Amino acid sequence: MDGMDMASMGGMDMGSQSLFVSTNQAIARGYWYGIAGITGLLTIIRLVSIAQTRHRLKRQERDPHCVPSRPRSFFSQAYATATATIRELSYAQPVYFTGRISKYFSPLPVGKWLVLAAYWTAILIFLWSNTILKPKDAMYAYKWEKVGFRAAWVTIAQIPFIYLLSMKFSPLTFLTGTSYERINWLHRWTARTVFLTAIVHWSFFLHEWWLADFVALEIKMMPMVRYGFGAFGTITWMILSGFGFFRAVSYEIFVAQHIAAAGVLLWLLFCHVPAYARWNVWLSVAFIAFDWSMRIVWNTLRNTHLLGGSKMRAPGYSARLEALPGDMVRLTISGTDFSWKAGQHLYLTIPRLRPLELHPFTLANASEASKEGGSDLTMLVKARSGFSKSLHKAALKSQDTGRTYRALLSGPWGVPPDLRSYETVVFIGCSSGASFVVPLLQELASKRTCVRRITLHWIIRHGEHLGWYEDTLTSIVESARACGVSVQITVHVTQVLGAGSSVVTDDMELKEAASHPVMEVESRSDQSSSSASMSSAEDEKTPLSRAHLPRTSSLTVANSSRPTVEAMIRPAVEGALGETAVVVCGGLSITAQARTFVAALSDERAVHKGTGAQGIFLFTETYGW
Ligand SMILES: Cc1cc2nc3c(=O)[nH]c(=O)nc-3n(C[C@H](O)[C@H](O)[C@H](O)COP(=O)(O)OP(=O)(O)OC[C@H]3O[C@@H](n4cnc5c(N)ncnc54)[C@H](O)[C@@H]3O)c2cc1C
């Protein structure tokens, strides 16, 4: 019986099942070899990228006049061409919706569709290879069961992958460097795929029972069938309740019922599948147990300060709240006992305000690891509903009293992009999206890296919102000169407040009338020894200098309508001598437009295809909006 568990089979046709088991188990193993193989490939790509960054930084240190991101060898040129082609294929997101409900139906970017297409192709091959029996086959009588059993294995093999994709402490993140929140979409789509393969599984069995007029008896005699339908019902519920709209209605209820349903699903599957397939359930349990144990240990250490090495402190952190214009709150924790990377986020709980809620917010300033007494940590929180509104009310109340709140933190989480090896960097932040891009800028403009030119476009509604970051931006512009980098910051104010508070519609007119540099700082004179200004198509061998840089770093405030992504990205890319990184943080509309534009621009310039045009890397963040 091939090690089969009679009890768990519940009387199903043992002969047919044992006949199919070895092939089906091989298919399930093949699925996991595939996942391991792709993870291995992504790990290698990550290692190459880390090595490339180190190599570029070393070259820059050895020869400050070179542009290390321009490929020199045949291998690096071929790698750059392959990278540019993949970026052009995958970045675009031509269709997106912004309506209250329709936004949940926005199609994915092309790259994610390509990943899904590859995944579905593999699943279809697993499902249908050698499963259609012909009348002359000896096993023809089992034609329905053959497909039913194959679909069962294809379904159960995917279950641990869904749980793996839900982990925060994930081996996938550790190996591939992709953070948990950026693979969440795959978690949802794998679950949707399981929903479909599960339909194939039960519908083929049901059809067979129906032909034999056996449906009621089968369900009555075989408890495993009832557990199976229970599991399918639970998956259906999880998929429907996980739909973006329902998640938005009440996130906490969504999370609570989703975790409960995930537990129930594993129990139902444990009862449904035969013993030799239960390793899939145990593997899922192992993933979850590991993740949650690590989270508990990590959060306990963070909030009890056991890792900080500082003297005894009360659990948690003392947070000050400050209400800012535009329903914004600045939360500040002084003297933290940990550091973070710019662009990472923390989960925040303030038990006195809302004890059971924890929300992710980006660390709005760069960590100052060397600061005595620990780095100050800030978060910029936009008051929307629920927790963030309570935070805003508390900030207004504590304005006069100076009251502080005990905060519990989880994190830091996230794997932000490493921008040190690019030649030009363009940051685009919409409103509170600045809390993602400004710390990255702060970090880049404070070190000597390969980056020579940085542009930041910050789009805000009202001039008074400038106060959220005015001091930080001013000090970035001041300090940029010491690192030999030119920083051009433009703050686009899209609504002019005043009598009647008018909305600006005529971009050009108002830009000319109202743009004014708030400050300008001269670049270092010792950097400009030669005068040749270069086009990005020029040959690598030509001696390069920093003379092509704009001579100043500046902070400009422009009253204008929202600038187009083309106006913000194209000039920087066309002026770049090496690879450009574009980082955008904002809603779906601006990130999708940036994705599509960067793909088109790379194609238009025939990047790394003989024209001399250099690569464009893109990273977008939407804060789940
Ligand atoms: C990685 C990341 C970084 C973020 N950084 C910032 C930031 O710096 N500043 C800022 O203003 N906003 C940020 N956000 C958005 C912020 O987390 C939500 O706006 C906030 O949680 C909404 O809470 P609420 O109580 O006001 O609204 P709710 O009504 O409770 O939630 C509204 C929506 O916010 C999202 N949300 C709520 N809780 C969570 C959670 N625990 N995990 C994931 N999503 C959740 C859900 O989509 C939900 O539908 C970030 C989000 C993410 C995912």
XYZ file of C-alpha atoms and ligand atoms in Angstrom:
678
model
C 0.000 0.000 0.000
C 2.998 2.233 -0.394
C 2.894 3.395 3.188
C -0.667 4.575 2.834
C -2.755 5.303 5.867
C -5.976 3.320 5.598
C -7.860 5.335 8.167
C -7.085 8.643 6.596
C -8.112 7.389 3.183
C -11.580 6.887 4.578
C -12.391 4.127 2.132
C -11.488 5.928 -1.084
C -10.446 3.798 -4.030
C -7.064 2.676 -2.723
C -5.983 0.975 -5.930
C -6.314 4.036 -8.092
C -4.721 6.346 -5.548
C -1.664 4.176 -4.932
C -1.206 3.916 -8.685
C -0.953 7.680 -8.990
C 0.957 8.477 -5.813
C 4.571 8.244 -6.919
C 4.093 10.440 -10.027
C 2.038 12.955 -8.097
C 4.548 13.120 -5.270
C 7.298 13.663 -7.813
C 5.240 16.550 -9.262
C 4.849 18.091 -5.782
C 8.598 17.752 -5.209
C 9.191 19.279 -8.661
C 7.102 22.288 -7.631
C 9.349 22.853 -4.600
C 12.528 22.261 -6.599
C 11.225 24.976 -8.931
C 10.709 27.379 -6.041
C 14.126 26.540 -4.610
C 15.698 27.021 -8.062
C 14.113 30.429 -8.607
C 15.036 31.517 -5.074
C 18.597 30.392 -5.816
C 18.633 32.372 -9.061
C 17.323 35.514 -7.329
C 19.934 35.032 -4.596
C 22.688 34.889 -7.212
C 21.332 38.043 -8.877
C 21.337 39.746 -5.487
C 24.920 38.672 -4.789
C 25.994 39.965 -8.209
C 24.275 43.262 -7.455
C 26.004 43.533 -4.047
C 29.362 42.723 -5.649
C 28.690 45.278 -8.394
C 27.890 48.004 -5.844
C 31.093 47.253 -3.888
C 33.147 47.234 -7.058
C 31.712 50.562 -8.212
C 32.326 52.178 -4.812
C 35.934 50.955 -4.810
C 36.511 52.297 -8.323
C 35.053 55.621 -7.322
C 37.360 55.773 -4.318
C 40.401 54.961 -6.457
C 39.517 57.386 -9.229
C 37.077 60.134 -8.237
C 36.842 61.301 -11.873
C 35.514 58.047 -13.312
C 31.856 57.053 -13.697
C 31.845 53.523 -12.284
C 28.287 52.724 -13.311
C 29.238 52.783 -17.014
C 29.955 49.169 -18.013
C 33.511 48.556 -19.215
C 34.000 44.841 -19.796
C 32.122 42.603 -22.223
C 30.511 40.806 -19.285
C 29.307 43.987 -17.544
C 27.997 45.349 -20.868
C 26.051 42.122 -21.515
C 24.698 42.160 -17.944
C 23.655 45.821 -18.323
C 21.891 45.077 -21.633
C 20.027 42.103 -20.129
C 19.059 44.214 -17.090
C 17.805 47.078 -19.281
C 15.734 44.675 -21.407
C 14.115 43.092 -18.331
C 13.374 46.549 -16.889
C 11.762 47.694 -20.156
C 9.627 44.562 -20.235
C 8.548 44.615 -16.633
C 8.249 48.178 -15.285
C 5.206 49.475 -17.180
C 1.778 49.736 -15.550
C -0.256 51.277 -18.368
C -3.699 50.656 -16.867
C -4.675 51.745 -13.375
C -7.796 53.101 -11.714
C -8.082 55.717 -9.007
C -11.788 55.601 -8.065
C -12.803 54.702 -4.510
C -13.836 51.186 -5.529
C -12.271 50.867 -8.983
C -8.730 51.272 -7.580
C -9.025 47.765 -6.149
C -9.394 46.463 -9.706
C -6.205 48.093 -11.012
C -4.218 45.581 -13.060
C -0.714 44.713 -11.850
C 2.433 46.109 -13.506
C 3.519 44.101 -16.557
C 6.427 42.437 -14.711
C 4.102 40.921 -12.122
C 1.847 39.608 -14.895
C 4.886 37.980 -16.491
C 5.780 36.316 -13.182
C 2.201 35.089 -12.857
C 2.149 33.868 -16.455
C 5.280 31.799 -15.778
C 3.778 30.472 -12.529
C 0.490 29.539 -14.179
C 2.298 27.870 -17.080
C 4.216 25.705 -14.606
C 1.011 24.890 -12.690
C -0.805 23.950 -15.920
C 2.073 21.695 -16.940
C 2.042 20.027 -13.507
C -1.721 19.670 -13.660
C -2.200 18.297 -17.136
C 0.950 16.429 -18.145
C -0.014 12.764 -18.654
C -3.342 13.096 -16.883
C -5.728 12.787 -19.842
C -6.299 9.063 -20.391
C -7.417 7.685 -23.747
C -10.002 4.868 -24.122
C -7.257 2.405 -25.013
C -5.353 3.096 -21.749
C -5.536 0.266 -19.216
C -6.386 2.804 -16.503
C -9.147 4.470 -18.525
C -11.730 3.641 -15.860
C -9.841 6.005 -13.548
C -9.776 8.947 -15.959
C -11.662 11.275 -13.577
C -9.700 10.224 -10.511
C -6.389 10.623 -12.278
C -7.015 14.341 -12.848
C -8.648 14.695 -9.401
C -5.617 13.242 -7.597
C -3.128 15.224 -9.664
C -5.017 18.438 -8.907
C -5.052 17.448 -5.221
C -1.253 17.283 -5.190
C -0.828 20.448 -7.208
C -3.145 22.177 -4.714
C -1.655 20.884 -1.473
C 1.922 21.500 -2.671
C 1.133 25.210 -3.025
C -0.260 25.563 0.507
C 3.123 25.861 2.304
C 4.224 28.380 -0.334
C 1.258 30.602 0.569
C 2.259 30.453 4.237
C 5.903 31.064 3.329
C 4.897 34.193 1.425
C 3.020 35.516 4.469
C 6.116 35.453 6.707
C 7.847 38.604 7.896
C 10.954 36.737 9.074
C 11.197 34.960 5.778
C 14.043 32.942 4.270
C 12.934 34.464 0.957
C 13.731 37.966 2.267
C 16.987 36.777 3.793
C 18.136 35.199 0.524
C 16.674 37.411 -2.183
C 16.624 40.739 -0.334
C 12.960 41.340 -1.178
C 10.975 42.523 1.801
C 7.776 40.847 3.018
C 5.451 43.689 1.944
C 6.748 43.582 -1.628
C 5.882 39.895 -2.100
C 2.476 40.138 -0.519
C 0.833 40.345 -3.942
C 2.245 36.905 -4.779
C 0.790 35.529 -1.531
C -2.658 36.664 -2.694
C -2.266 35.424 -6.263
C -0.936 32.025 -5.206
C -3.990 31.680 -2.960
C -6.233 32.557 -5.929
C -4.419 29.926 -8.004
C -4.991 27.347 -5.254
C -8.678 28.240 -5.320
C -8.761 27.278 -9.028
C -6.700 24.084 -8.757
C -8.886 23.035 -5.794
C -11.933 23.415 -8.049
C -10.304 21.074 -10.587
C -9.595 18.638 -7.722
C -13.105 18.365 -6.308
C -15.008 18.838 -9.567
C -13.400 15.766 -11.186
C -14.208 13.595 -8.170
C -17.707 15.005 -7.910
C -18.312 14.320 -11.591
C -17.243 10.713 -11.177
C -19.515 10.242 -8.149
C -22.347 11.928 -9.996
C -21.938 9.566 -12.972
C -22.067 6.631 -10.539
C -25.013 8.195 -8.724
C -22.892 8.108 -5.607
C -22.639 11.711 -4.407
C -24.766 11.576 -1.251
C -23.347 8.214 -0.166
C -19.741 9.356 -0.718
C -20.249 12.469 1.375
C -21.976 10.438 4.098
C -19.426 7.623 4.187
C -16.237 9.607 3.835
C -15.577 12.263 6.498
C -12.462 13.367 4.572
C -14.728 14.616 1.765
C -16.584 16.833 4.224
C -13.273 18.189 5.561
C -12.199 18.817 1.975
C -15.271 20.878 1.191
C -14.762 22.682 4.507
C -11.189 23.522 3.463
C -12.378 24.750 0.066
C -15.044 26.920 1.746
C -12.381 28.392 4.049
C -10.069 29.199 1.118
C -12.979 30.825 -0.717
C -13.786 32.917 2.347
C -10.157 33.979 2.807
C -9.869 35.059 -0.812
C -13.105 37.039 -0.778
C -12.486 38.679 2.599
C -8.899 39.487 1.565
C -10.096 41.599 -1.351
C -8.627 45.127 -1.035
C -11.968 46.803 -0.457
C -12.842 44.592 2.531
C -9.342 44.960 3.962
C -9.817 48.710 3.850
C -13.226 48.617 5.575
C -11.727 47.341 8.813
C -8.120 46.250 8.676
C -7.988 44.900 12.234
C -11.049 42.686 11.733
C -9.595 41.495 8.441
C -6.301 40.501 10.131
C -7.990 38.771 13.110
C -10.342 36.662 10.997
C -7.622 35.952 8.409
C -5.276 34.516 11.059
C -8.133 32.458 12.554
C -9.134 31.174 9.102
C -5.502 30.284 8.303
C -5.429 28.095 11.441
C -8.781 26.474 10.647
C -7.645 25.792 7.080
C -4.565 23.886 8.264
C -6.673 21.787 10.634
C -9.213 20.964 7.890
C -6.430 20.060 5.485
C -4.793 17.896 8.131
C -8.058 15.944 8.430
C -8.608 15.884 4.661
C -5.305 14.731 3.189
C -3.808 11.236 3.552
C -0.906 10.830 5.976
C 1.750 10.797 3.272
C 0.644 14.249 2.077
C 0.554 15.781 5.552
C 4.125 17.030 5.309
C 2.621 19.950 3.394
C 0.515 20.854 6.423
C 3.453 20.410 8.800
C 5.693 22.507 6.572
C 3.108 25.306 6.692
C 2.929 24.994 10.489
C 6.739 25.136 10.672
C 6.854 28.337 8.597
C 4.238 30.034 10.758
C 5.742 28.803 14.041
C 9.200 30.041 13.055
C 7.904 33.418 11.896
C 5.781 34.083 14.964
C 8.437 32.888 17.435
C 10.965 35.202 15.803
C 8.534 38.103 15.835
C 7.754 37.590 19.527
C 11.437 37.377 20.473
C 12.385 40.330 18.255
C 9.559 42.571 19.519
C 10.230 41.647 23.142
C 13.920 42.429 22.788
C 13.152 45.701 21.025
C 10.699 46.978 23.614
C 12.526 45.736 26.708
C 15.763 47.309 25.421
C 17.684 44.095 26.035
C 19.592 44.518 22.759
C 20.233 48.235 23.125
C 23.032 47.814 25.666
C 21.797 50.876 27.519
C 21.046 51.082 31.209
C 17.672 49.969 32.589
C 14.775 51.640 30.805
C 11.037 51.292 31.140
C 9.523 49.031 28.481
C 8.584 50.774 25.263
C 9.554 54.243 24.080
C 8.456 57.703 25.081
C 6.890 59.413 22.059
C 6.168 63.126 21.580
C 3.388 64.103 19.211
C 3.261 67.329 17.261
C 0.337 68.387 15.083
C 1.497 69.831 11.767
C -0.464 71.648 9.061
C -2.428 69.421 6.678
C -3.683 66.960 9.331
C -0.200 65.598 9.754
C 1.422 64.373 12.954
C 5.116 64.250 13.668
C 5.943 61.546 16.194
C 9.383 61.849 17.762
C 11.222 59.394 19.967
C 14.449 60.775 21.385
C 17.506 58.633 21.958
C 16.496 55.304 20.479
C 18.750 52.338 21.202
C 18.751 50.937 17.651
C 19.601 52.073 14.151
C 17.803 51.641 10.846
C 18.258 52.062 7.130
C 16.651 55.032 5.379
C 13.394 53.857 3.792
C 12.615 51.216 6.435
C 9.395 51.232 8.448
C 8.248 50.343 11.953
C 4.983 49.021 13.314
C 3.680 51.395 15.958
C 1.304 50.711 18.861
C 0.234 53.286 21.400
C -1.701 51.250 23.991
C -3.213 54.329 25.635
C -4.818 55.433 22.378
C -5.772 52.125 20.732
C -4.397 49.100 22.593
C -4.900 46.409 19.967
C -3.836 48.277 16.845
C -0.436 48.332 15.229
C 0.231 50.327 12.079
C 3.222 50.595 9.757
C 4.899 53.986 9.350
C 8.114 54.870 7.580
C 11.049 56.178 9.580
C 11.008 59.776 8.439
C 14.648 60.605 9.170
C 17.980 58.902 8.572
C 19.505 57.118 11.539
C 22.469 58.851 13.146
C 24.349 55.800 14.378
C 27.171 57.888 15.819
C 24.956 60.220 17.863
C 25.682 60.010 21.553
C 22.660 58.910 23.560
C 21.088 57.281 20.477
C 19.498 58.520 17.320
C 16.257 60.511 17.372
C 13.492 58.793 15.444
C 10.633 60.559 13.699
C 7.572 59.405 11.816
C 5.233 61.551 9.735
C 1.699 60.278 9.992
C -1.150 61.491 7.825
C -4.440 61.471 9.739
C -6.806 59.315 7.662
C -9.183 57.382 9.877
C -9.036 55.179 12.970
C -5.617 55.087 14.596
C -4.030 57.920 12.643
C -6.968 60.225 13.493
C -6.660 59.334 17.196
C -2.977 60.162 16.941
C -3.796 63.543 15.438
C -6.346 64.339 18.162
C -3.809 63.351 20.829
C -1.203 65.576 19.160
C -3.578 68.546 19.238
C -4.335 67.900 22.929
C -0.717 67.470 23.948
C 0.282 70.664 22.127
C 0.012 72.744 25.317
C 0.648 70.085 27.937
C 3.751 68.560 26.312
C 2.450 65.150 27.322
C 4.261 62.083 26.013
C 2.857 58.647 25.117
C 4.278 55.188 25.671
C 4.821 53.576 22.270
C 5.609 49.959 21.445
C 7.631 49.358 18.307
C 8.114 46.422 16.005
C 10.897 46.532 13.459
C 12.612 48.104 11.661
C 11.293 46.246 8.632
C 11.833 46.542 4.906
C 14.686 46.340 2.435
C 15.054 49.759 0.793
C 17.118 50.179 -2.379
C 20.875 50.709 -2.092
C 21.450 53.837 -4.194
C 25.149 54.434 -3.544
C 26.424 53.078 -6.844
C 24.264 55.117 -9.256
C 25.528 58.250 -10.940
C 22.262 60.216 -10.862
C 19.316 59.799 -8.513
C 15.829 61.251 -8.960
C 13.477 61.251 -5.985
C 9.782 61.973 -6.347
C 7.608 62.198 -3.245
C 3.947 63.142 -3.010
C 2.863 64.750 0.255
C 3.658 62.344 3.131
C 5.518 60.166 0.616
C 8.415 62.485 1.479
C 8.946 60.370 4.589
C 10.282 57.634 2.293
C 12.414 59.665 -0.110
C 13.819 62.407 2.160
C 15.692 60.021 4.527
C 17.156 58.253 1.475
C 18.286 61.647 0.152
C 19.573 62.626 3.598
C 21.687 59.479 3.756
C 23.019 59.810 0.187
C 23.911 63.477 0.541
C 25.890 62.837 3.716
C 28.428 60.346 2.330
C 30.915 60.117 -0.480
C 29.424 57.619 -2.937
C 29.283 57.257 -6.733
C 26.302 59.639 -6.841
C 27.048 63.054 -8.363
C 23.660 64.517 -9.019
C 20.479 64.206 -6.991
C 17.134 65.747 -7.807
C 14.198 65.724 -5.434
C 10.706 66.714 -6.530
C 8.368 67.023 -3.576
C 4.742 67.671 -4.489
C 2.603 69.245 -1.758
C -0.783 70.918 -1.759
C -0.078 73.999 0.315
C 3.018 76.043 1.020
C 2.533 75.533 4.744
C 3.242 71.789 4.297
C 6.821 72.745 3.471
C 7.291 73.056 7.231
C 7.183 69.262 7.593
C 10.662 69.046 6.110
C 11.956 72.598 5.625
C 14.795 72.350 8.167
C 15.885 68.936 6.937
C 15.905 70.012 3.284
C 17.831 73.178 4.090
C 20.509 71.272 5.962
C 20.729 68.662 3.163
C 21.444 71.411 0.624
C 24.021 72.930 2.954
C 25.806 69.672 3.666
C 25.747 68.320 0.080
C 28.785 70.370 -0.944
C 31.010 68.542 1.550
C 30.273 65.261 -0.212
C 30.827 66.634 -3.700
C 27.276 66.016 -4.783
C 24.877 68.429 -6.425
C 21.411 68.372 -4.888
C 18.557 70.129 -6.678
C 15.374 70.182 -4.630
C 12.139 71.496 -6.082
C 9.044 71.729 -3.937
C 5.932 71.907 -6.117
C 3.057 73.628 -4.315
C -0.072 72.689 -6.239
C -2.705 74.819 -4.504
C -2.142 78.459 -3.692
C -3.668 79.511 -0.402
C -4.853 83.066 -0.120
C -8.060 84.937 -0.645
C -10.365 82.235 -1.941
C -7.580 79.616 -2.000
C -7.410 78.975 -5.733
C -6.344 75.811 -7.452
C -3.486 76.375 -9.847
C -4.205 75.162 -13.344
C -1.845 77.034 -15.610
C 1.465 75.346 -15.001
C 3.821 77.412 -17.112
C 2.415 80.772 -16.224
C 2.504 80.205 -12.501
C 5.827 78.468 -12.550
C 7.385 81.495 -14.139
C 5.618 83.864 -11.848
C 6.056 82.054 -8.612
C 9.137 79.803 -8.726
C 11.903 81.108 -6.585
C 15.044 79.478 -5.274
C 14.848 79.611 -1.508
C 18.546 78.960 -1.221
C 21.510 78.227 -3.434
C 24.849 76.817 -2.366
C 27.984 76.986 -4.523
C 29.652 73.680 -5.361
C 33.221 73.015 -4.311
C 35.646 74.766 -6.599
C 38.288 72.031 -6.372
C 36.122 69.617 -8.301
C 35.978 71.345 -11.627
C 39.362 71.000 -13.187
C 38.394 70.387 -16.783
C 35.565 72.002 -18.593
C 34.240 69.390 -21.005
C 30.559 68.906 -20.577
C 29.588 65.406 -21.658
C 26.617 63.805 -23.246
C 25.681 60.481 -21.759
C 26.493 58.797 -25.067
C 30.165 59.681 -24.834
C 32.788 57.015 -24.710
C 33.860 55.665 -21.342
C 37.517 56.301 -22.153
C 37.020 60.058 -22.363
C 38.327 61.620 -19.156
C 35.390 62.636 -17.066
C 35.196 65.391 -14.562
C 32.601 66.844 -12.294
C 32.622 70.021 -14.325
C 29.380 69.034 -16.023
C 27.578 69.280 -12.720
C 25.350 72.228 -12.027
C 27.497 74.564 -9.981
C 25.024 74.826 -7.162
C 22.830 72.837 -4.878
C 19.513 74.515 -4.399
C 16.089 74.404 -2.852
C 13.377 75.910 -5.036
C 9.705 76.380 -4.263
C 7.431 76.456 -7.311
C 3.744 77.226 -7.299
C 2.478 75.052 -10.098
C 0.053 72.340 -10.981
C 1.362 68.823 -10.489
C 4.365 68.409 -12.783
C 4.311 65.506 -15.204
C 6.543 62.503 -14.515
C 8.268 63.267 -17.804
C 9.177 66.788 -16.648
C 10.629 65.356 -13.439
C 12.500 62.355 -14.822
C 13.608 63.031 -18.412
C 16.046 65.964 -17.851
C 17.930 64.072 -15.142
C 18.193 60.901 -17.229
C 19.291 62.821 -20.329
C 21.964 64.640 -18.353
C 23.287 61.504 -16.644
C 26.724 60.146 -17.434
C 26.105 56.817 -15.729
C 23.196 54.787 -14.415
C 20.191 56.657 -13.002
C 17.974 55.528 -10.118
C 14.422 56.869 -9.928
C 12.632 56.460 -6.599
C 8.961 57.399 -6.356
C 6.731 57.375 -3.286
C 3.095 58.334 -3.736
C -0.297 56.985 -4.704
C -1.058 54.524 -7.462
C -1.497 57.243 -10.069
C 2.011 58.732 -9.870
C 3.785 55.418 -9.318
C 2.007 53.762 -12.269
C 2.770 56.782 -14.499
C 6.421 56.705 -13.447
C 6.638 52.961 -14.144
C 5.231 53.334 -17.642
C 7.312 56.414 -18.420
C 10.616 54.908 -17.275
C 10.016 51.750 -19.356
C 9.192 53.892 -22.405
C 12.155 56.221 -21.863
C 14.572 53.321 -21.566
C 13.165 51.878 -24.783
C 13.235 55.252 -26.564
C 16.884 55.837 -25.651
C 17.763 52.203 -26.478
C 19.564 51.914 -23.158
C 22.686 49.724 -23.345
C 21.901 48.750 -26.913
C 24.702 50.551 -28.667
C 23.564 54.168 -28.288
C 25.642 54.813 -25.175
C 22.514 55.639 -23.161
C 22.885 54.403 -19.579
C 20.529 52.292 -17.452
C 17.505 53.525 -15.481
C 16.549 51.696 -12.303
C 13.129 52.354 -10.761
C 11.819 51.743 -7.252
C 8.262 52.662 -6.275
C 6.544 52.707 -2.878
C 2.822 53.312 -2.372
C 2.352 52.827 1.418
C -0.448 50.424 0.515
C -2.645 53.338 -0.719
C 5.228 49.930 4.575
C 4.270 51.057 4.884
C 4.770 52.282 5.281
C 3.883 53.329 5.560
N 4.388 54.549 5.942
C 3.543 55.568 6.194
C 4.031 56.862 6.602
O 5.237 57.090 6.740
N 3.125 57.845 6.833
C 1.777 57.643 6.688
O 1.010 58.568 6.921
N 1.287 56.447 6.306
C 2.129 55.407 6.068
N 1.636 54.190 5.695
C 0.175 54.023 5.601
C -0.375 53.803 7.001
O 0.104 52.607 7.568
C -1.897 53.722 6.979
O -2.377 54.901 6.389
C -2.427 53.648 8.376
O -2.110 52.404 8.939
C -3.920 53.835 8.348
O -4.404 53.621 9.646
P -5.778 54.274 10.126
O -6.114 53.782 11.475
O -5.681 55.713 9.973
O -6.813 53.749 9.084
P -7.529 52.350 9.020
O -8.936 52.650 8.664
O -7.248 51.512 10.207
O -6.780 51.718 7.770
C -6.888 52.276 6.473
C -6.032 51.430 5.545
O -4.674 51.482 5.978
C -4.055 50.219 5.787
N -3.613 49.643 7.077
C -4.142 49.831 8.299
N -3.466 49.140 9.219
C -2.499 48.504 8.562
C -1.477 47.599 8.953
N -1.320 47.241 10.224
N -0.673 47.101 7.988
C -0.812 47.464 6.710
N -1.747 48.313 6.275
C -2.574 48.818 7.182
C -5.068 49.321 5.181
O -4.932 49.338 3.785
C -6.352 49.945 5.563
O -7.296 49.615 4.660
C 2.489 53.131 5.430
C 1.997 51.885 5.039
C 2.872 50.857 4.765
C 2.314 49.522 4.348
